[in-house]
XYZ file of C-alpha atoms in Angstrom:
744
model
C 100.790 16.551 306.104
C 99.638 13.091 304.901
C 98.704 12.148 308.511
C 96.058 14.867 308.513
C 92.554 14.365 307.036
C 91.242 16.723 304.445
C 89.496 19.361 306.780
C 92.561 19.400 309.086
C 94.770 20.049 306.143
C 92.613 22.988 305.102
C 92.837 24.422 308.665
C 96.615 24.012 308.644
C 97.205 25.400 305.186
C 95.026 28.599 305.755
C 97.344 31.519 306.344
C 95.945 35.040 305.953
C 92.615 36.339 307.192
C 90.202 35.120 309.929
C 89.638 31.425 310.328
C 86.913 29.646 312.316
C 87.402 25.921 313.021
C 84.582 23.941 314.476
C 86.300 20.996 316.067
C 83.970 18.212 317.317
C 84.835 15.961 320.274
C 87.839 13.692 319.537
C 88.397 15.270 316.134
C 92.066 15.834 316.491
C 92.036 19.604 317.002
C 95.253 19.729 318.963
C 97.001 18.093 316.132
C 95.514 20.557 313.611
C 96.520 23.559 315.894
C 100.058 22.542 316.343
C 100.576 21.678 312.655
C 99.087 25.129 311.794
C 101.609 26.887 313.886
C 104.471 24.717 312.606
C 103.274 25.497 309.095
C 103.491 29.265 309.771
C 106.924 28.897 311.148
C 108.295 26.610 308.295
C 106.589 27.835 305.133
C 105.922 31.521 305.916
C 109.012 32.113 308.036
C 106.942 33.883 310.654
C 109.149 34.823 313.568
C 107.988 32.688 316.560
C 107.638 35.818 318.848
C 104.967 37.078 316.399
C 102.701 34.094 317.073
C 100.306 34.048 320.039
C 98.415 30.874 320.987
C 96.062 31.016 324.014
C 94.072 28.286 325.605
C 92.219 27.736 328.940
C 94.380 25.445 331.008
C 98.060 25.106 331.792
C 97.744 21.417 330.942
C 96.560 22.223 327.429
C 99.161 24.896 326.939
C 101.880 22.502 328.098
C 100.673 19.785 325.709
C 100.713 22.321 322.825
C 104.239 23.312 323.595
C 105.491 19.712 323.744
C 103.931 18.835 320.430
C 105.404 21.993 318.866
C 108.736 21.203 320.309
C 108.651 17.923 318.447
C 107.815 19.669 315.281
C 109.812 22.816 315.352
C 112.499 22.368 318.029
C 113.310 23.837 321.436
C 114.724 27.187 320.380
C 111.711 28.097 318.292
C 109.142 27.059 320.892
C 110.953 29.081 323.530
C 110.111 32.302 321.663
C 106.503 31.410 320.932
C 103.798 33.011 323.023
C 101.865 29.953 324.223
C 99.824 29.997 327.382
C 96.553 30.542 329.225
C 94.804 33.997 328.966
C 95.954 34.865 332.501
C 99.558 33.870 332.088
C 99.903 35.690 328.745
C 98.255 38.790 330.198
C 100.384 38.795 333.259
C 103.461 38.792 331.025
C 102.084 41.613 328.818
C 101.002 43.653 331.866
C 104.609 43.539 333.175
C 105.551 45.349 329.966
C 102.678 47.816 329.873
C 102.052 48.332 333.575
C 102.626 52.096 333.512
C 99.667 52.608 331.130
C 97.279 51.464 333.816
C 99.066 52.996 336.867
C 100.851 49.925 338.215
C 104.428 49.301 339.060
C 106.290 46.643 337.227
C 106.636 44.517 340.400
C 102.867 44.395 341.021
C 101.511 41.317 342.872
C 98.557 39.166 341.952
C 96.064 38.632 344.782
C 94.434 35.258 345.231
C 90.908 34.667 346.551
C 91.771 35.035 350.169
C 93.676 38.268 349.524
C 90.782 39.688 347.627
C 88.354 38.818 350.421
C 90.659 40.539 353.038
C 90.796 43.729 350.916
C 87.051 43.797 350.254
C 86.349 43.141 353.965
C 88.441 46.213 354.940
C 86.808 48.266 352.219
C 83.269 47.459 353.406
C 84.262 48.183 356.948
C 85.768 51.507 356.168
C 82.638 52.471 354.145
C 80.489 51.599 357.129
C 78.546 48.782 355.446
C 77.084 45.944 357.417
C 78.963 42.777 356.339
C 75.889 40.677 356.976
C 73.822 42.841 354.667
C 76.587 43.080 352.079
C 78.872 40.035 352.440
C 82.381 40.525 351.061
C 82.106 37.256 348.946
C 78.961 38.419 347.376
C 80.319 41.848 346.500
C 83.470 40.178 345.017
C 81.264 37.982 342.824
C 79.383 41.050 341.527
C 82.650 42.870 340.940
C 84.029 39.928 339.016
C 80.991 39.874 336.820
C 81.464 43.538 336.075
C 85.115 42.975 335.086
C 84.209 40.006 332.878
C 81.879 42.266 331.038
C 84.700 44.788 330.576
C 83.390 47.399 333.019
C 85.851 49.219 335.369
C 84.453 51.490 338.181
C 82.547 54.464 336.740
C 81.339 52.660 333.648
C 78.041 54.023 332.646
C 76.382 50.694 331.987
C 77.108 49.172 335.309
C 74.433 46.831 336.702
C 75.525 47.232 340.313
C 73.530 48.786 343.087
C 74.748 52.137 344.464
C 76.359 50.436 347.449
C 78.064 47.824 345.335
C 79.331 50.460 342.922
C 80.800 52.455 345.814
C 82.479 49.206 347.212
C 83.837 48.365 343.740
C 85.343 51.846 343.366
C 86.950 51.640 346.751
C 88.184 48.098 346.182
C 89.837 49.014 342.905
C 91.592 52.011 344.518
C 92.777 49.801 347.446
C 94.361 47.366 344.959
C 96.074 50.143 343.122
C 97.467 51.529 346.349
C 98.869 48.134 347.174
C 100.301 47.846 343.643
C 98.170 44.691 343.256
C 95.720 43.148 340.775
C 93.186 40.305 341.010
C 92.832 37.631 338.303
C 90.128 39.613 336.395
C 92.343 42.683 336.376
C 95.077 40.845 334.454
C 92.754 40.564 331.407
C 90.811 43.834 331.867
C 93.932 46.057 332.206
C 95.564 44.462 329.123
C 92.365 45.007 327.214
C 92.219 48.627 328.283
C 95.706 49.188 326.886
C 94.937 47.242 323.661
C 91.705 49.177 322.915
C 93.193 52.658 323.443
C 93.834 53.677 319.797
C 95.747 56.947 320.400
C 98.426 55.824 322.834
C 101.913 54.593 322.195
C 101.435 51.521 324.375
C 98.100 50.668 322.650
C 99.677 50.962 319.097
C 102.591 48.885 320.180
C 100.544 46.233 321.806
C 98.272 45.893 318.728
C 101.292 45.582 316.497
C 103.002 42.946 318.611
C 101.463 39.779 317.046
C 101.048 38.824 313.391
C 98.976 35.660 314.077
C 96.675 35.036 316.989
C 95.207 31.614 317.674
C 92.589 30.813 320.335
C 91.776 27.228 321.405
C 88.509 26.228 323.235
C 86.988 29.472 321.853
C 83.485 28.381 322.957
C 84.626 29.032 326.559
C 85.654 32.680 326.039
C 83.879 35.616 327.744
C 83.362 39.045 326.340
C 86.650 40.527 327.697
C 88.663 37.620 326.295
C 87.101 37.959 322.876
C 87.574 41.718 322.725
C 91.139 41.182 323.749
C 92.113 38.707 321.012
C 90.157 40.824 318.548
C 92.186 43.889 319.483
C 95.525 41.992 319.432
C 94.810 40.801 315.897
C 93.270 44.047 314.601
C 96.272 45.080 312.569
C 96.518 41.848 310.432
C 93.020 40.256 311.072
C 94.908 36.900 311.197
C 92.740 35.582 314.018
C 92.134 31.800 314.120
C 89.592 30.509 316.665
C 89.094 26.834 317.323
C 86.185 25.434 319.315
C 82.883 23.561 319.462
C 79.612 25.154 320.535
C 78.439 21.633 321.416
C 81.057 21.591 324.163
C 80.388 24.951 325.702
C 79.599 24.060 329.422
C 80.993 26.942 331.455
C 78.206 29.517 331.178
C 78.087 29.688 334.981
C 81.560 31.275 335.105
C 81.106 33.736 332.272
C 81.616 31.776 329.043
C 79.356 32.984 326.226
C 78.580 30.413 323.474
C 77.140 33.184 321.355
C 80.650 34.396 320.592
C 81.586 31.413 318.545
C 78.206 31.363 316.883
C 78.362 34.970 315.907
C 82.018 35.069 314.958
C 81.044 35.306 311.209
C 79.023 38.336 311.994
C 82.115 40.200 313.101
C 84.300 38.526 310.455
C 82.016 37.930 307.475
C 85.017 36.962 305.274
C 86.155 34.183 307.731
C 87.025 30.826 306.325
C 85.079 28.104 308.122
C 86.346 24.533 308.588
C 84.486 21.761 310.358
C 86.395 18.936 311.948
C 83.699 16.169 312.280
C 85.525 12.867 312.267
C 85.976 11.449 315.769
C 89.192 9.543 316.297
C 88.552 8.697 320.015
C 85.481 6.578 320.499
C 83.756 3.629 319.210
C 80.892 4.045 316.731
C 78.228 3.197 319.224
C 79.520 5.759 321.658
C 79.752 8.445 318.956
C 76.129 7.712 317.834
C 74.852 7.932 321.378
C 76.561 11.348 321.868
C 75.227 12.590 318.564
C 71.684 11.514 319.533
C 71.876 13.586 322.701
C 73.336 16.815 321.194
C 71.186 16.879 318.086
C 68.124 17.624 320.153
C 69.627 20.917 321.291
C 67.428 23.934 320.576
C 70.294 26.019 319.297
C 73.520 24.716 317.757
C 75.715 25.101 314.685
C 74.890 22.151 312.362
C 77.614 19.580 312.312
C 77.599 15.772 312.138
C 80.106 13.905 314.349
C 81.124 10.584 312.767
C 83.803 7.889 313.008
C 85.293 5.169 310.972
C 85.810 3.053 314.095
C 84.104 -0.264 314.632
C 80.766 -0.268 316.514
C 82.374 -1.694 319.667
C 80.277 -2.603 322.724
C 76.812 -1.225 323.087
C 76.227 1.573 325.637
C 75.031 -0.004 328.779
C 71.991 1.832 330.320
C 71.439 0.333 333.778
C 68.395 1.029 335.983
C 69.030 0.670 339.739
C 66.932 1.066 342.835
C 69.115 3.666 344.508
C 72.570 5.130 344.888
C 73.840 2.059 346.773
C 72.891 -0.375 344.089
C 74.387 2.120 341.628
C 77.711 2.128 343.475
C 77.687 -1.594 343.806
C 77.130 -2.031 340.101
C 80.003 0.369 339.226
C 82.449 -1.416 341.567
C 81.523 -4.948 340.319
C 81.808 -3.777 336.684
C 85.160 -2.157 337.282
C 86.418 -5.517 338.645
C 85.191 -7.243 335.406
C 86.840 -4.539 333.202
C 90.130 -5.070 335.209
C 89.941 -8.795 334.419
C 89.626 -7.808 330.741
C 92.837 -5.835 330.912
C 91.557 -2.282 331.359
C 93.719 -0.717 334.241
C 92.218 1.317 336.889
C 93.831 4.597 335.664
C 91.855 4.236 332.373
C 88.515 4.075 334.166
C 86.499 7.118 335.261
C 83.271 7.607 337.211
C 81.401 10.872 336.394
C 78.643 12.587 338.359
C 76.762 15.993 338.057
C 77.471 17.342 341.579
C 80.236 16.573 344.066
C 77.844 15.250 346.752
C 77.063 12.232 344.537
C 80.616 10.990 345.136
C 79.895 9.936 348.757
C 78.124 6.612 348.012
C 80.665 5.816 345.220
C 83.583 6.534 347.509
C 82.172 4.362 350.217
C 81.674 1.458 347.849
C 85.157 1.812 346.438
C 86.703 1.879 349.940
C 84.721 -1.076 351.031
C 86.058 -3.023 348.015
C 89.576 -1.860 348.868
C 89.793 -0.236 345.394
C 92.236 2.730 345.075
C 90.653 5.847 343.713
C 91.343 9.576 343.236
C 88.941 12.562 343.142
C 89.789 15.060 340.414
C 88.672 18.649 340.436
C 87.756 18.501 344.129
C 88.566 16.838 347.458
C 87.480 13.430 348.409
C 84.218 13.672 350.323
C 85.716 12.997 353.775
C 88.584 15.486 353.062
C 86.345 18.465 352.463
C 86.763 21.069 355.173
C 83.187 21.168 356.237
C 82.908 17.447 356.482
C 86.105 17.188 358.497
C 84.798 19.972 360.772
C 81.594 18.018 361.612
C 83.530 14.772 362.006
C 85.907 16.643 364.392
C 82.979 17.836 366.523
C 81.677 14.280 366.726
C 85.025 12.801 367.529
C 85.524 15.471 370.285
C 82.184 14.452 371.772
C 83.247 10.911 371.692
C 86.680 11.666 373.078
C 87.090 15.151 374.672
C 90.866 14.622 375.010
C 91.417 14.717 371.218
C 93.750 17.623 370.849
C 93.708 17.550 366.990
C 89.938 17.791 366.860
C 89.695 20.569 369.447
C 92.321 22.622 367.659
C 90.342 22.216 364.413
C 86.969 23.370 365.652
C 87.673 25.614 368.630
C 86.968 28.619 366.388
C 84.680 26.953 363.804
C 82.396 28.674 363.126
C 84.323 31.862 364.066
C 83.680 32.674 367.768
C 86.567 35.039 368.392
C 89.077 32.503 369.788
C 92.267 33.551 368.107
C 95.640 31.965 367.521
C 97.192 33.681 370.603
C 94.592 32.132 372.803
C 95.133 28.716 371.334
C 98.845 29.079 371.594
C 98.360 29.881 375.387
C 96.256 26.655 375.706
C 99.146 24.673 374.132
C 101.611 26.239 376.580
C 99.422 25.281 379.573
C 99.016 21.726 378.235
C 102.826 21.375 377.664
C 103.643 22.870 381.117
C 101.320 20.620 383.058
C 101.179 17.543 380.755
C 97.553 17.926 380.015
C 95.318 17.520 376.955
C 94.102 20.791 375.347
C 90.612 20.170 376.734
C 92.058 19.931 380.204
C 94.245 22.995 379.562
C 91.075 24.844 378.549
C 89.562 23.915 381.936
C 92.602 25.311 383.680
C 92.755 28.493 381.602
C 89.172 29.214 382.526
C 89.437 28.256 386.203
C 92.754 30.011 386.901
C 92.299 33.114 384.769
C 95.245 32.106 382.579
C 93.872 34.192 379.668
C 92.470 37.657 379.182
C 88.973 38.297 380.299
C 87.553 38.636 376.785
C 89.205 35.392 375.744
C 87.987 33.640 378.906
C 84.420 34.435 378.143
C 84.792 33.030 374.629
C 86.420 29.893 375.981
C 83.719 29.414 378.574
C 81.012 29.653 375.924
C 82.865 26.918 373.848
C 83.355 24.916 377.012
C 79.664 25.068 377.763
C 78.640 24.216 374.235
C 80.823 21.008 374.231
C 79.704 19.979 377.746
C 76.078 20.246 376.618
C 76.833 18.174 373.419
C 78.570 15.521 375.601
C 75.530 15.474 377.943
C 72.886 14.928 375.282
C 74.934 12.509 373.079
C 74.064 9.225 374.915
C 70.290 9.687 374.326
C 70.653 10.405 370.556
C 71.359 8.339 367.517
C 74.587 9.458 365.702
C 72.693 11.146 362.923
C 70.543 13.070 365.445
C 73.679 14.193 367.290
C 75.291 15.345 363.971
C 72.215 17.456 363.305
C 72.263 18.765 366.845
C 75.905 19.809 366.428
C 75.071 21.747 363.232
C 72.203 23.497 365.045
C 73.827 24.324 368.396
C 77.152 25.545 366.885
C 75.429 27.726 364.481
C 77.451 26.184 361.616
C 74.321 25.319 359.546
C 72.836 28.784 360.005
C 76.053 30.427 358.990
C 76.120 28.638 355.638
C 72.354 29.264 355.165
C 72.824 32.974 355.760
C 75.858 33.249 353.448
C 73.474 32.376 350.561
C 76.127 31.835 347.920
C 77.151 28.964 345.627
C 80.124 27.838 347.719
C 78.150 27.877 351.018
C 75.268 26.042 349.303
C 77.696 23.290 348.182
C 79.143 23.064 351.814
C 75.663 22.808 353.282
C 74.849 20.128 350.724
C 77.901 18.160 351.785
C 76.977 18.373 355.438
C 73.460 17.191 354.672
C 74.960 14.345 352.720
C 77.110 13.455 355.673
C 74.087 13.334 357.951
C 72.486 10.991 355.405
C 75.544 8.827 355.327
C 75.371 8.418 359.113
C 71.672 7.540 358.802
C 72.604 4.912 356.221
C 75.080 3.420 358.664
C 72.322 3.242 361.242
C 70.056 1.404 358.797
C 72.943 -1.057 358.043
C 73.284 -1.798 361.783
C 69.628 -2.412 362.240
C 69.508 -4.738 359.308
C 72.329 -6.731 360.804
C 70.767 -6.714 364.234
C 73.394 -4.386 365.706
C 73.058 -1.235 367.822
C 74.241 1.830 365.904
C 76.696 4.007 367.887
C 78.777 7.172 367.376
C 81.916 5.182 368.099
C 80.986 2.503 365.567
C 80.436 4.999 362.823
C 83.708 6.892 363.578
C 85.589 3.570 363.533
C 84.020 2.638 360.222
C 85.137 5.759 358.378
C 88.499 5.953 360.041
C 89.532 2.382 359.208
C 88.280 2.794 355.704
C 90.369 5.921 355.276
C 93.480 4.173 356.791
C 93.141 1.242 354.337
C 92.727 3.656 351.411
C 95.835 5.653 352.407
C 97.999 2.566 352.296
C 97.288 1.932 348.642
C 99.864 2.980 346.019
C 98.545 1.677 342.702
C 96.762 2.886 339.576
C 93.572 4.553 340.710
C 90.092 4.816 339.404
C 89.253 8.598 338.779
C 86.116 10.195 340.150
C 85.001 13.704 338.990
C 82.208 15.922 337.999
C 81.423 16.068 334.335
C 82.684 19.712 334.282
C 86.065 18.423 335.436
C 86.148 15.802 332.777
C 86.318 18.239 329.891
C 89.445 17.644 327.942
C 90.095 14.149 329.325
C 89.525 10.670 327.870
C 89.289 7.189 329.308
C 88.860 3.662 327.912
C 85.918 3.100 330.283
C 83.502 5.640 331.739
C 80.620 5.387 334.203
C 78.131 8.173 333.883
C 76.046 8.103 337.050
C 72.982 9.846 338.345
C 71.127 10.252 335.022
C 67.810 11.312 336.458
C 65.597 14.297 336.033
C 66.516 17.030 338.546
C 70.021 15.514 338.870
C 71.058 15.557 335.178
C 69.637 17.835 333.836
C 70.010 19.573 337.132
C 67.010 20.604 339.165
C 64.907 23.563 337.991
C 66.716 23.806 334.618
C 63.890 22.463 332.499
C 61.561 25.252 333.640
C 63.938 28.093 332.741
C 65.316 29.449 329.493
C 66.096 26.942 326.714
C 69.779 27.883 326.803
C 70.093 26.392 330.322
C 68.658 23.110 329.290
C 70.855 23.179 326.206
C 73.970 23.646 328.398
C 73.001 20.545 330.469
C 72.586 18.713 327.085
C 76.030 19.820 326.014
C 77.314 18.635 329.378
C 75.933 15.201 328.781
C 77.470 15.229 325.228
C 80.902 16.012 326.803
C 80.490 13.215 329.303
C 79.644 10.598 326.678
C 82.434 11.625 324.379
C 85.145 11.062 327.105
C 84.671 7.312 326.690
C 86.677 5.410 324.125
C 85.582 1.738 324.421
C 83.050 1.235 327.181
C 80.239 3.443 328.518
C 77.919 2.669 331.322
C 75.012 5.020 332.215
C 73.048 4.505 335.420
C 69.888 5.993 336.788
C 68.018 5.336 339.984
C 64.376 5.147 340.985
C 65.162 6.907 344.197
C 68.286 8.636 345.470
C 69.324 9.958 348.800
C 71.239 13.169 348.235
C 71.826 16.155 350.483
C 70.145 14.147 353.255
C 66.827 13.684 351.389
C 65.335 10.712 349.646
C 64.037 11.642 346.270
C 61.805 9.607 343.908
C 63.092 10.395 340.438
C 62.410 9.821 336.779
C 65.095 8.803 334.252
C 66.814 11.693 332.537
C 65.123 12.876 329.284
C 68.606 12.550 327.696
C 68.426 8.710 327.897
C 65.502 8.760 325.496
C 67.655 10.533 322.929
C 70.267 7.710 322.703
C 69.391 5.608 319.717
C 67.907 2.267 320.689
C 70.216 0.237 318.354
C 73.375 1.430 320.105
C 72.318 0.659 323.678
C 71.331 -2.265 325.797
C 69.202 -1.916 328.929
C 69.800 -3.742 332.212
C 68.007 -3.765 335.580
C 64.623 -2.496 336.495
C 63.342 0.823 337.839
C 60.467 1.250 340.297
C 58.161 3.761 338.605
C 56.469 6.492 340.541
C 53.831 8.939 339.504
C 55.364 12.217 338.545
C 53.155 14.367 340.746
C 54.045 12.213 343.721
C 57.698 11.944 342.683
C 58.260 15.681 342.699
C 55.877 16.221 345.620
C 58.747 15.409 347.954
C 60.293 18.710 346.995
C 57.072 20.636 347.328
C 55.517 19.873 343.992
C 56.648 19.878 340.301
C 55.689 23.533 339.719
C 58.095 24.667 342.450
C 60.998 23.528 340.296
C 59.461 24.391 336.909
C 59.038 20.768 336.029
C 56.304 19.517 333.602
C 53.309 18.036 335.276
C 53.410 15.033 332.955
C 56.397 12.752 333.631
C 59.177 12.453 331.090
C 59.195 9.427 328.776
C 61.217 6.475 330.006
C 64.256 5.512 328.125
C 63.451 2.931 325.388
C 64.017 -0.596 326.753
C 63.442 0.338 330.407
C 61.940 -2.479 332.447
C 59.367 -1.052 334.870
C 57.899 -2.319 338.115
C 54.746 -0.341 338.534
C 51.582 -0.787 340.591
C 48.406 1.275 340.122
C 46.030 -0.958 342.002
C 45.611 -0.652 345.799
C 47.967 -2.825 347.945
C 46.639 -5.642 350.070
C 44.440 -4.447 352.817
C 46.899 -5.082 355.666
C 48.053 -1.535 356.120
C 46.662 -0.867 359.618
C 48.235 2.555 359.819
C 46.584 3.834 356.679
C 50.037 4.893 355.417
C 51.975 3.414 352.503
C 55.545 3.591 351.197
C 56.052 6.779 349.132
C 53.505 8.743 351.100
C 54.557 12.264 352.055
C 54.033 12.660 355.824
C 54.551 15.404 358.410
C 55.878 15.071 362.014
C 55.730 17.818 364.521
C 59.507 17.926 365.238
C 61.095 16.541 362.001
C 58.828 18.253 359.405
C 58.051 16.612 356.108
C 59.445 13.201 355.086
C 58.963 10.350 352.643
C 57.806 6.963 353.914
C 60.274 4.187 353.163
C 58.443 1.265 354.869
C 55.757 0.316 357.343
C 56.440 -2.007 360.283
C 53.192 -3.693 361.199
C 52.312 -4.700 364.723
C 50.039 -3.750 367.597
C 51.366 -0.234 367.232
C 52.412 0.195 363.614
C 55.773 2.037 363.064
C 56.671 4.301 360.083
C 60.236 4.396 358.788
C 60.635 7.689 356.888
C 63.422 9.887 355.711
C 63.157 13.534 356.935
C 65.720 15.506 354.910
C 68.531 16.688 357.116
C 67.129 14.723 360.064
C 67.771 11.494 358.221
C 65.754 8.308 358.628
C 63.375 8.063 361.585
C 61.416 5.191 363.009
C 58.165 6.651 364.489
C 54.880 5.501 365.768
C 52.369 5.856 362.879
C 50.022 7.732 365.121
C 52.565 10.551 365.431
C 52.528 11.386 361.709
C 49.940 12.701 359.232
C 49.759 12.107 355.623
C 50.306 15.171 353.478
C 50.324 13.558 350.069
C 48.983 10.137 349.245
C 51.037 7.822 346.962
C 48.946 6.902 343.970
C 50.655 3.603 343.407
C 52.441 1.053 345.453
C 55.771 -0.472 344.654
C 56.007 -4.015 345.942
């Protein structure tokens, strides 16, 4: 074991009793884990089927198996229990299915199956789906199951209606001999914790050694499960890092790793603190951020590596300049020999990828989006684009098929099949076939009425399109189709994300319009559609190493030679509203930043913008507080940021207090060059309105002024949220909040 450092050797050599390993980022924990298992097999002659090792991803489980195969051989590894919680529990449940009333051939329902069951359950119970949406009830049920509560549990936090739905849903699953993903864990836990049953005794005696990787990501059910499975021998080894606990939103409880010693006071504790991944400057930057956490287990990440390049902290004007900086720097890194597949771009939320993707496509640079679809491949984005293409070209069969029942308007597959038949019989487009079906009564009366309503909707959109800018038309589509309202009414995380992407798309169209105006061209719907279609076609032709784009959550467990961490502004990262809530939420954002920084091996660039158009709204932002925690000696600052007063900056959202933000603005990162004006601008503002003012328009609501166009009748150019950028006579807007300073 000479290739292991001293703490790693202690973790490997420990055999009997509980073991807690705190493994810092890049500290070689996978090596320590695999050597520990190999040591149990080789020196203690533990039968491989008596060892259980669980982790959180199939990728991690596969890597563990491969490393063990190299150390112990194929035959041994084949008998080891190595896998994710869900895969291990599915295997165990096949053996102990009778104990929970299931047949051995039970099926596992995915998200769509679960929604179908819950929809039927709510309908049978007579509940209004709008008042009690199936997805909402399923999320509440999932939370109950993650807390270890089956129907009838006395401590349920559900309302009476939700409890009734939960009970009926679970019975419906059992009647179908089916389980959902949460059931896999909960049912095995139920068996394991029953002390006076044959199945329970056998299950608790099955494993001599239990090892859990990424323990900081466990929830209560997972912890209770591994505790029960190791209760006979108490040989439970947990490996994790509370500094990397970033999945609280899906049930992970960082308190479990911090309180492990409370349940196991005799546990041996080992800390792996030497980082083998990153340069010294990157490690020190990460440590500077995480050490400010309100609550954490004390540990000191360090490295013997050379300092390397300083962390680049770049101030930019907006997301366009940010994307341009990222692309130009990637080209320079490529010239230095860093391939595209060793470069990653991180962002806090998926919608930030739009500007970055457009810049990469414009530069003909191949990329891939991990942990999510490319912006223009997301269903809601493709739906809106399909509507716009159908307005532009009513004969587009593919687009009509895509959106004829989006949002759902009762036009089913049989009706669409009939339209296809008519089109094939008469050599028509689907749109023309729709006209025939309605005119000649080729479909049933109920279907005819629905087709007529869709026909009328599209005819009206085609009629109004010529008098509208493309962004206005996009907004009109969202309103007239009811698509926007559908997502607003759903009021869940997924619908919010979809709505945000649609708002971002409207903002992207408005950006195209601004580009055209700057170049003296007339923006048109056809021009914008051509732009995105050609860019997509060029991108699809590429077959080369690709730059990776992803959220920071997706980046967990990965590493790259070069990393770009974008959008480091207050309300973006840390995410909006976090700073006014409980300290643990801000700490999780801090841990997320720590994870992002420690993914980089050689080069790290961090960017922040003075203003950012996101979800269709221009926001004036302050640099993230986390930037101020990076030690000055490990960073170099580039660019300049236009500084806005905090009260005004947050005013665009409805004031700082609305999001729990401090009234005083956060300190700027050390070394930031600021362009700031407190004096009044030259007295040539005939409209009495200045850039940065918050103004109101009768139709478009509240917007932020971007610029003033002087003349006999001054014009205001302002961005109005989902409405995008509008050019309006100054006399038609009123100032709601005066900018206290002027950026020249």
